[in-house]
Amino acid sequence: MQYSEKVMDYFMNPRNMGEIENAAGVGTVGNAKCGDIMKIYLDIDDDGIVQDAKFKTFGCGAAVATSSIATELVRGKTIQEAMKVTNSAVTEALDGLPAVKVHCSLLAEEAIHAALWDYSQKKGIAIEGLQEPSDDDHSHDHHHDIDEDDE
Ligand code: FES
């Protein structure tokens, strides 16, 4: 398995690791298969701009790297821009991930969406294109991903 230099860098020197107290939105997601857990905290101001983002990840190196770069990608963005920080955006920003590690970047996308969902619930607003995260669907998706990867 070959990791890009960027993945190694973000794994060895993770940016924005930690937590935000009283965050506007917190999202926790897990992958049932590998057991990795990712938590993303967002601070969102009254104009709907992500002022700060932090993460805590108990998981593989790729999960640490993707969650770290995801927090950098959403910082300073509007909510709609943050919605576009998808797993492919994260993977691209890291100069690619090995195929068996793509599900790790999916976790980052899900964690951002879960944090935005949390924010929308606390605020009582709707975010265009955002649906309630469902744990069942997540674990199902991941099983599917990993089953394919394992072959
Ligand atoms: Fe589980 Fe990477 S192996 S998130």
Short mmCIF file of N, CA and C and ligand atoms in Angstrom, two decimals:
data_model
loop_
_atom_site.label_atom_id
_atom_site.label_comp_id
_atom_site.label_asym_id
_atom_site.label_seq_id
_atom_site.Cartn_x
_atom_site.Cartn_y
_atom_site.Cartn_z
N MET A 1 0.84 -1.20 0.00
CA MET A 1 0.00 0.00 0.00
C MET A 1 0.88 1.25 0.00
N GLN A 2 0.55 2.17 -0.89
CA GLN A 2 1.38 3.36 -1.04
C GLN A 2 0.59 4.60 -0.63
N TYR A 3 1.09 5.30 0.37
CA TYR A 3 0.46 6.55 0.79
C TYR A 3 1.19 7.72 0.16
N SER A 4 0.42 8.75 -0.18
CA SER A 4 1.05 9.96 -0.70
C SER A 4 1.80 10.65 0.45
N GLU A 5 2.73 11.53 0.08
CA GLU A 5 3.47 12.27 1.10
C GLU A 5 2.54 13.09 1.96
N LYS A 6 1.50 13.60 1.32
CA LYS A 6 0.54 14.44 2.05
C LYS A 6 -0.19 13.64 3.12
N VAL A 7 -0.59 12.43 2.78
CA VAL A 7 -1.27 11.59 3.77
C VAL A 7 -0.34 11.35 4.95
N MET A 8 0.91 11.02 4.66
CA MET A 8 1.88 10.77 5.73
C MET A 8 2.06 12.02 6.59
N ASP A 9 2.13 13.17 5.92
CA ASP A 9 2.33 14.43 6.63
C ASP A 9 1.16 14.72 7.57
N TYR A 10 -0.06 14.56 7.06
CA TYR A 10 -1.23 14.85 7.90
C TYR A 10 -1.43 13.80 8.98
N PHE A 11 -0.90 12.62 8.75
CA PHE A 11 -0.97 11.59 9.78
C PHE A 11 0.06 11.87 10.88
N MET A 12 1.28 12.24 10.46
CA MET A 12 2.35 12.49 11.42
C MET A 12 2.16 13.82 12.15
N ASN A 13 1.66 14.84 11.43
CA ASN A 13 1.47 16.17 12.01
C ASN A 13 0.04 16.65 11.81
N PRO A 14 -0.90 16.02 12.49
CA PRO A 14 -2.30 16.37 12.23
C PRO A 14 -2.61 17.83 12.61
N ARG A 15 -3.29 18.53 11.72
CA ARG A 15 -3.74 19.89 11.99
C ARG A 15 -5.13 19.85 12.62
N ASN A 16 -5.35 20.79 13.53
CA ASN A 16 -6.69 20.98 14.12
C ASN A 16 -7.17 19.79 14.95
N MET A 17 -6.23 19.07 15.53
CA MET A 17 -6.65 17.98 16.40
C MET A 17 -7.10 18.57 17.73
N GLY A 18 -8.19 18.03 18.27
CA GLY A 18 -8.67 18.48 19.56
C GLY A 18 -10.18 18.64 19.53
N GLU A 19 -10.69 19.44 20.47
CA GLU A 19 -12.13 19.63 20.48
C GLU A 19 -12.47 21.10 20.70
N ILE A 20 -13.69 21.45 20.36
CA ILE A 20 -14.18 22.81 20.57
C ILE A 20 -15.27 22.73 21.63
N GLU A 21 -15.07 23.49 22.70
CA GLU A 21 -16.08 23.50 23.75
C GLU A 21 -17.30 24.25 23.27
N ASN A 22 -18.47 23.73 23.59
CA ASN A 22 -19.73 24.35 23.16
C ASN A 22 -19.75 24.61 21.66
N ALA A 23 -19.30 23.64 20.90
CA ALA A 23 -19.27 23.78 19.44
C ALA A 23 -20.69 23.96 18.91
N ALA A 24 -20.78 24.68 17.80
CA ALA A 24 -22.09 24.89 17.18
C ALA A 24 -22.66 23.58 16.66
N GLY A 25 -21.76 22.71 16.22
CA GLY A 25 -22.19 21.42 15.73
C GLY A 25 -21.12 20.37 15.98
N VAL A 26 -21.56 19.20 16.42
CA VAL A 26 -20.62 18.09 16.64
C VAL A 26 -21.16 16.86 15.91
N GLY A 27 -20.28 16.21 15.19
CA GLY A 27 -20.70 15.01 14.49
C GLY A 27 -19.79 13.85 14.84
N THR A 28 -20.39 12.74 15.23
CA THR A 28 -19.61 11.54 15.53
C THR A 28 -20.08 10.43 14.61
N VAL A 29 -19.15 9.83 13.93
CA VAL A 29 -19.50 8.70 13.07
C VAL A 29 -18.51 7.58 13.31
N GLY A 30 -18.94 6.39 12.97
CA GLY A 30 -18.06 5.25 13.15
C GLY A 30 -18.21 4.28 12.00
N ASN A 31 -17.20 3.49 11.84
CA ASN A 31 -17.27 2.44 10.83
C ASN A 31 -17.38 1.12 11.56
N ALA A 32 -18.51 0.45 11.35
CA ALA A 32 -18.79 -0.76 12.11
C ALA A 32 -17.74 -1.84 11.86
N LYS A 33 -17.21 -1.87 10.68
CA LYS A 33 -16.30 -2.96 10.32
C LYS A 33 -14.91 -2.82 10.97
N CYS A 34 -14.30 -1.65 10.80
CA CYS A 34 -12.95 -1.50 11.34
C CYS A 34 -12.99 -0.95 12.76
N GLY A 35 -14.16 -0.43 13.21
CA GLY A 35 -14.28 0.06 14.57
C GLY A 35 -13.73 1.45 14.78
N ASP A 36 -13.31 2.10 13.71
CA ASP A 36 -12.76 3.45 13.84
C ASP A 36 -13.86 4.47 14.10
N ILE A 37 -13.52 5.47 14.93
CA ILE A 37 -14.49 6.50 15.29
C ILE A 37 -13.91 7.87 14.99
N MET A 38 -14.72 8.73 14.42
CA MET A 38 -14.29 10.08 14.07
C MET A 38 -15.29 11.09 14.60
N LYS A 39 -14.75 12.14 15.19
CA LYS A 39 -15.61 13.18 15.74
C LYS A 39 -15.15 14.52 15.18
N ILE A 40 -16.08 15.30 14.65
CA ILE A 40 -15.73 16.61 14.11
C ILE A 40 -16.56 17.68 14.79
N TYR A 41 -15.85 18.75 15.22
CA TYR A 41 -16.48 19.88 15.89
C TYR A 41 -16.44 21.09 14.96
N LEU A 42 -17.55 21.79 14.86
CA LEU A 42 -17.60 22.99 14.03
C LEU A 42 -18.06 24.18 14.84
N ASP A 43 -17.38 25.31 14.63
CA ASP A 43 -17.83 26.58 15.17
C ASP A 43 -18.36 27.39 14.00
N ILE A 44 -19.62 27.76 14.07
CA ILE A 44 -20.25 28.46 12.95
C ILE A 44 -20.81 29.78 13.47
N ASP A 45 -20.43 30.89 12.80
CA ASP A 45 -20.87 32.19 13.30
C ASP A 45 -22.27 32.55 12.78
N ASP A 46 -22.75 33.73 13.17
CA ASP A 46 -24.12 34.13 12.83
C ASP A 46 -24.33 34.29 11.33
N ASP A 47 -23.24 34.49 10.59
CA ASP A 47 -23.36 34.61 9.14
C ASP A 47 -23.30 33.26 8.45
N GLY A 48 -23.21 32.19 9.25
CA GLY A 48 -23.16 30.86 8.65
C GLY A 48 -21.79 30.51 8.09
N ILE A 49 -20.75 31.13 8.65
CA ILE A 49 -19.39 30.82 8.21
C ILE A 49 -18.73 29.92 9.26
N VAL A 50 -18.06 28.89 8.77
CA VAL A 50 -17.35 27.99 9.68
C VAL A 50 -16.08 28.70 10.15
N GLN A 51 -16.10 29.12 11.41
CA GLN A 51 -14.96 29.86 11.95
C GLN A 51 -13.85 28.93 12.41
N ASP A 52 -14.23 27.77 12.88
CA ASP A 52 -13.22 26.87 13.42
C ASP A 52 -13.71 25.43 13.26
N ALA A 53 -12.78 24.55 13.12
CA ALA A 53 -13.12 23.13 13.00
C ALA A 53 -12.02 22.32 13.65
N LYS A 54 -12.41 21.34 14.42
CA LYS A 54 -11.42 20.45 15.04
C LYS A 54 -11.92 19.02 14.94
N PHE A 55 -10.99 18.10 15.17
CA PHE A 55 -11.39 16.70 15.05
C PHE A 55 -10.71 15.85 16.12
N LYS A 56 -11.35 14.73 16.38
CA LYS A 56 -10.74 13.67 17.20
C LYS A 56 -11.04 12.37 16.49
N THR A 57 -10.02 11.64 16.20
CA THR A 57 -10.22 10.39 15.49
C THR A 57 -9.49 9.26 16.18
N PHE A 58 -10.24 8.22 16.47
CA PHE A 58 -9.63 7.00 16.98
C PHE A 58 -9.67 6.02 15.82
N GLY A 59 -8.62 5.99 15.08
CA GLY A 59 -8.69 5.14 13.91
C GLY A 59 -7.39 5.05 13.17
N CYS A 60 -7.49 4.57 11.96
CA CYS A 60 -6.31 4.30 11.16
C CYS A 60 -5.67 5.62 10.71
N GLY A 61 -4.47 5.52 10.17
CA GLY A 61 -3.74 6.70 9.72
C GLY A 61 -4.47 7.49 8.67
N ALA A 62 -5.13 6.79 7.76
CA ALA A 62 -5.87 7.48 6.70
C ALA A 62 -7.06 8.24 7.28
N ALA A 63 -7.67 7.68 8.31
CA ALA A 63 -8.81 8.35 8.94
C ALA A 63 -8.33 9.61 9.65
N VAL A 64 -7.17 9.55 10.29
CA VAL A 64 -6.60 10.72 10.95
C VAL A 64 -6.29 11.79 9.90
N ALA A 65 -5.65 11.38 8.81
CA ALA A 65 -5.26 12.34 7.77
C ALA A 65 -6.49 12.96 7.11
N THR A 66 -7.51 12.15 6.80
CA THR A 66 -8.68 12.71 6.12
C THR A 66 -9.46 13.63 7.04
N SER A 67 -9.58 13.27 8.32
CA SER A 67 -10.35 14.15 9.19
C SER A 67 -9.60 15.44 9.42
N SER A 68 -8.27 15.37 9.50
CA SER A 68 -7.48 16.58 9.71
C SER A 68 -7.61 17.52 8.52
N ILE A 69 -7.44 17.01 7.34
CA ILE A 69 -7.51 17.89 6.16
C ILE A 69 -8.94 18.36 5.94
N ALA A 70 -9.91 17.57 6.34
CA ALA A 70 -11.32 17.99 6.21
C ALA A 70 -11.58 19.22 7.07
N THR A 71 -11.00 19.26 8.27
CA THR A 71 -11.21 20.43 9.13
C THR A 71 -10.58 21.66 8.49
N GLU A 72 -9.45 21.48 7.82
CA GLU A 72 -8.83 22.62 7.14
C GLU A 72 -9.69 23.08 5.96
N LEU A 73 -10.26 22.13 5.25
CA LEU A 73 -11.04 22.47 4.06
C LEU A 73 -12.33 23.21 4.41
N VAL A 74 -12.93 22.93 5.56
CA VAL A 74 -14.20 23.59 5.89
C VAL A 74 -14.00 24.94 6.57
N ARG A 75 -12.82 25.17 7.11
CA ARG A 75 -12.57 26.44 7.82
C ARG A 75 -12.73 27.63 6.89
N GLY A 76 -13.47 28.63 7.36
CA GLY A 76 -13.66 29.84 6.58
C GLY A 76 -14.69 29.70 5.48
N LYS A 77 -15.31 28.53 5.40
CA LYS A 77 -16.29 28.29 4.34
C LYS A 77 -17.71 28.55 4.83
N THR A 78 -18.60 28.78 3.87
CA THR A 78 -20.02 28.83 4.20
C THR A 78 -20.50 27.41 4.41
N ILE A 79 -21.70 27.29 4.96
CA ILE A 79 -22.25 25.95 5.18
C ILE A 79 -22.40 25.21 3.86
N GLN A 80 -22.87 25.91 2.84
CA GLN A 80 -23.05 25.24 1.55
C GLN A 80 -21.70 24.79 0.96
N GLU A 81 -20.67 25.60 1.17
CA GLU A 81 -19.34 25.20 0.70
C GLU A 81 -18.83 24.01 1.50
N ALA A 82 -19.11 24.03 2.80
CA ALA A 82 -18.68 22.92 3.66
C ALA A 82 -19.37 21.62 3.24
N MET A 83 -20.58 21.75 2.75
CA MET A 83 -21.32 20.57 2.27
C MET A 83 -20.58 19.92 1.09
N LYS A 84 -19.79 20.70 0.40
CA LYS A 84 -19.09 20.17 -0.79
C LYS A 84 -17.75 19.52 -0.45
N VAL A 85 -17.40 19.54 0.83
CA VAL A 85 -16.18 18.85 1.23
C VAL A 85 -16.54 17.36 1.35
N THR A 86 -16.56 16.72 0.22
CA THR A 86 -16.97 15.31 0.14
C THR A 86 -15.75 14.41 0.27
N ASN A 87 -16.01 13.12 0.26
CA ASN A 87 -14.87 12.21 0.36
C ASN A 87 -13.92 12.36 -0.83
N SER A 88 -14.47 12.67 -2.01
CA SER A 88 -13.56 12.83 -3.15
C SER A 88 -12.76 14.12 -3.03
N ALA A 89 -13.36 15.18 -2.48
CA ALA A 89 -12.63 16.43 -2.27
C ALA A 89 -11.49 16.22 -1.28
N VAL A 90 -11.80 15.47 -0.23
CA VAL A 90 -10.79 15.18 0.80
C VAL A 90 -9.66 14.32 0.22
N THR A 91 -10.05 13.32 -0.54
CA THR A 91 -9.06 12.42 -1.14
C THR A 91 -8.15 13.18 -2.10
N GLU A 92 -8.77 14.07 -2.88
CA GLU A 92 -8.01 14.86 -3.83
C GLU A 92 -7.01 15.76 -3.11
N ALA A 93 -7.48 16.38 -2.03
CA ALA A 93 -6.62 17.29 -1.27
C ALA A 93 -5.42 16.56 -0.68
N LEU A 94 -5.56 15.25 -0.50
CA LEU A 94 -4.46 14.45 0.06
C LEU A 94 -3.63 13.80 -1.04
N ASP A 95 -3.86 14.20 -2.29
CA ASP A 95 -3.17 13.60 -3.44
C ASP A 95 -3.47 12.11 -3.56
N GLY A 96 -4.69 11.74 -3.19
CA GLY A 96 -5.13 10.37 -3.40
C GLY A 96 -4.96 9.48 -2.19
N LEU A 97 -5.74 8.41 -2.18
CA LEU A 97 -5.66 7.40 -1.12
C LEU A 97 -5.65 6.03 -1.79
N PRO A 98 -4.99 5.07 -1.17
CA PRO A 98 -5.08 3.70 -1.71
C PRO A 98 -6.54 3.25 -1.72
N ALA A 99 -6.90 2.44 -2.69
CA ALA A 99 -8.31 2.04 -2.86
C ALA A 99 -8.91 1.46 -1.59
N VAL A 100 -8.15 0.69 -0.84
CA VAL A 100 -8.70 0.05 0.35
C VAL A 100 -8.93 1.06 1.47
N LYS A 101 -8.47 2.31 1.26
CA LYS A 101 -8.61 3.34 2.30
C LYS A 101 -9.65 4.39 1.96
N VAL A 102 -10.35 4.18 0.85
CA VAL A 102 -11.33 5.20 0.44
C VAL A 102 -12.44 5.32 1.47
N HIS A 103 -12.81 4.22 2.12
CA HIS A 103 -13.89 4.30 3.10
C HIS A 103 -13.52 5.21 4.27
N CYS A 104 -12.23 5.39 4.51
CA CYS A 104 -11.79 6.26 5.60
C CYS A 104 -12.14 7.72 5.27
N SER A 105 -12.02 8.09 3.99
CA SER A 105 -12.35 9.45 3.60
C SER A 105 -13.86 9.66 3.62
N LEU A 106 -14.60 8.57 3.43
CA LEU A 106 -16.05 8.63 3.52
C LEU A 106 -16.46 9.00 4.94
N LEU A 107 -15.71 8.50 5.89
CA LEU A 107 -15.97 8.80 7.29
C LEU A 107 -15.86 10.31 7.54
N ALA A 108 -14.88 10.96 6.90
CA ALA A 108 -14.69 12.40 7.08
C ALA A 108 -15.90 13.16 6.53
N GLU A 109 -16.35 12.77 5.36
CA GLU A 109 -17.54 13.42 4.78
C GLU A 109 -18.74 13.24 5.70
N GLU A 110 -18.91 12.03 6.19
CA GLU A 110 -20.05 11.75 7.06
C GLU A 110 -19.97 12.53 8.37
N ALA A 111 -18.77 12.67 8.88
CA ALA A 111 -18.61 13.38 10.15
C ALA A 111 -18.94 14.87 9.98
N ILE A 112 -18.52 15.45 8.85
CA ILE A 112 -18.86 16.85 8.58
C ILE A 112 -20.37 17.00 8.44
N HIS A 113 -20.97 16.11 7.69
CA HIS A 113 -22.42 16.17 7.51
C HIS A 113 -23.14 15.98 8.84
N ALA A 114 -22.65 15.08 9.67
CA ALA A 114 -23.27 14.85 10.97
C ALA A 114 -23.15 16.09 11.85
N ALA A 115 -22.01 16.77 11.78
CA ALA A 115 -21.82 18.00 12.57
C ALA A 115 -22.73 19.11 12.05
N LEU A 116 -22.88 19.20 10.74
CA LEU A 116 -23.78 20.20 10.17
C LEU A 116 -25.23 19.89 10.53
N TRP A 117 -25.54 18.61 10.56
CA TRP A 117 -26.89 18.20 10.94
C TRP A 117 -27.17 18.60 12.39
N ASP A 118 -26.21 18.34 13.24
CA ASP A 118 -26.32 18.70 14.65
C ASP A 118 -26.57 20.21 14.77
N TYR A 119 -25.81 20.98 14.01
CA TYR A 119 -25.95 22.44 14.01
C TYR A 119 -27.35 22.84 13.54
N SER A 120 -27.82 22.22 12.47
CA SER A 120 -29.13 22.59 11.92
C SER A 120 -30.24 22.26 12.92
N GLN A 121 -30.06 21.17 13.66
CA GLN A 121 -31.06 20.79 14.67
C GLN A 121 -31.08 21.78 15.82
N LYS A 122 -29.87 22.17 16.27
CA LYS A 122 -29.79 23.12 17.38
C LYS A 122 -30.35 24.47 16.97
N LYS A 123 -30.14 24.84 15.72
CA LYS A 123 -30.56 26.14 15.22
C LYS A 123 -32.01 26.13 14.74
N GLY A 124 -32.52 24.94 14.48
CA GLY A 124 -33.86 24.83 13.93
C GLY A 124 -33.93 25.30 12.50
N ILE A 125 -32.87 25.06 11.75
CA ILE A 125 -32.86 25.45 10.33
C ILE A 125 -32.67 24.22 9.46
N ALA A 126 -32.98 24.38 8.19
CA ALA A 126 -32.73 23.29 7.24
C ALA A 126 -31.53 23.66 6.39
N ILE A 127 -30.68 22.71 6.12
CA ILE A 127 -29.53 22.92 5.24
C ILE A 127 -29.80 22.18 3.94
N GLU A 128 -29.74 22.94 2.87
CA GLU A 128 -30.07 22.38 1.56
C GLU A 128 -29.18 21.17 1.25
N GLY A 129 -29.82 20.07 0.88
CA GLY A 129 -29.08 18.89 0.48
C GLY A 129 -28.63 18.01 1.63
N LEU A 130 -28.96 18.42 2.85
CA LEU A 130 -28.50 17.64 4.01
C LEU A 130 -29.64 16.85 4.61
N GLN A 131 -29.41 15.56 4.77
CA GLN A 131 -30.41 14.70 5.37
C GLN A 131 -29.92 14.15 6.70
N GLU A 132 -30.88 13.74 7.49
CA GLU A 132 -30.53 13.20 8.80
C GLU A 132 -29.61 11.99 8.64
N PRO A 133 -28.47 12.02 9.34
CA PRO A 133 -27.58 10.86 9.24
C PRO A 133 -28.24 9.64 9.87
N SER A 134 -28.08 8.52 9.24
CA SER A 134 -28.65 7.29 9.78
C SER A 134 -27.55 6.29 10.03
N ASP A 135 -27.46 5.86 11.27
CA ASP A 135 -26.37 4.94 11.64
C ASP A 135 -26.45 3.63 10.87
N ASP A 136 -27.68 3.15 10.70
CA ASP A 136 -27.84 1.87 10.01
C ASP A 136 -27.28 1.94 8.60
N ASP A 137 -27.65 3.02 7.92
CA ASP A 137 -27.18 3.16 6.55
C ASP A 137 -25.66 3.22 6.50
N HIS A 138 -25.10 3.93 7.48
CA HIS A 138 -23.65 4.07 7.48
C HIS A 138 -22.94 2.73 7.57
N SER A 139 -23.38 1.93 8.56
CA SER A 139 -22.67 0.67 8.74
C SER A 139 -22.89 -0.22 7.53
N HIS A 140 -24.08 -0.11 6.96
CA HIS A 140 -24.35 -0.91 5.77
C HIS A 140 -23.41 -0.51 4.63
N ASP A 141 -23.33 0.80 4.42
CA ASP A 141 -22.46 1.30 3.36
C ASP A 141 -21.04 0.81 3.56
N HIS A 142 -20.59 0.90 4.80
CA HIS A 142 -19.20 0.54 5.04
C HIS A 142 -18.95 -0.95 4.85
N HIS A 143 -19.92 -1.74 5.30
CA HIS A 143 -19.75 -3.17 5.07
C HIS A 143 -19.55 -3.43 3.58
N HIS A 144 -20.40 -2.76 2.85
CA HIS A 144 -20.38 -2.94 1.40
C HIS A 144 -19.02 -2.53 0.85
N ASP A 145 -18.57 -1.35 1.27
CA ASP A 145 -17.27 -0.85 0.79
C ASP A 145 -16.16 -1.84 1.11
N ILE A 146 -16.15 -2.28 2.34
CA ILE A 146 -15.02 -3.10 2.76
C ILE A 146 -15.08 -4.47 2.10
N ASP A 147 -16.30 -5.00 1.97
CA ASP A 147 -16.41 -6.29 1.31
C ASP A 147 -15.80 -6.23 -0.09
N GLU A 148 -16.07 -5.13 -0.75
CA GLU A 148 -15.52 -4.99 -2.09
C GLU A 148 -14.00 -4.88 -2.04
N ASP A 149 -13.55 -4.08 -1.07
CA ASP A 149 -12.11 -3.82 -0.99
C ASP A 149 -11.32 -5.08 -0.65
N ASP A 150 -11.96 -5.93 0.14
CA ASP A 150 -11.22 -7.10 0.63
C ASP A 150 -10.93 -8.12 -0.46
N GLU A 151 -11.65 -8.02 -1.54
CA GLU A 151 -11.51 -9.06 -2.57
C GLU A 151 -10.17 -9.01 -3.27
FE1 FES B 1 -11.27 2.31 9.45
FE2 FES B 1 -9.61 3.66 7.97
S1 FES B 1 -9.52 1.55 8.44
S2 FES B 1 -11.40 4.36 8.93
#
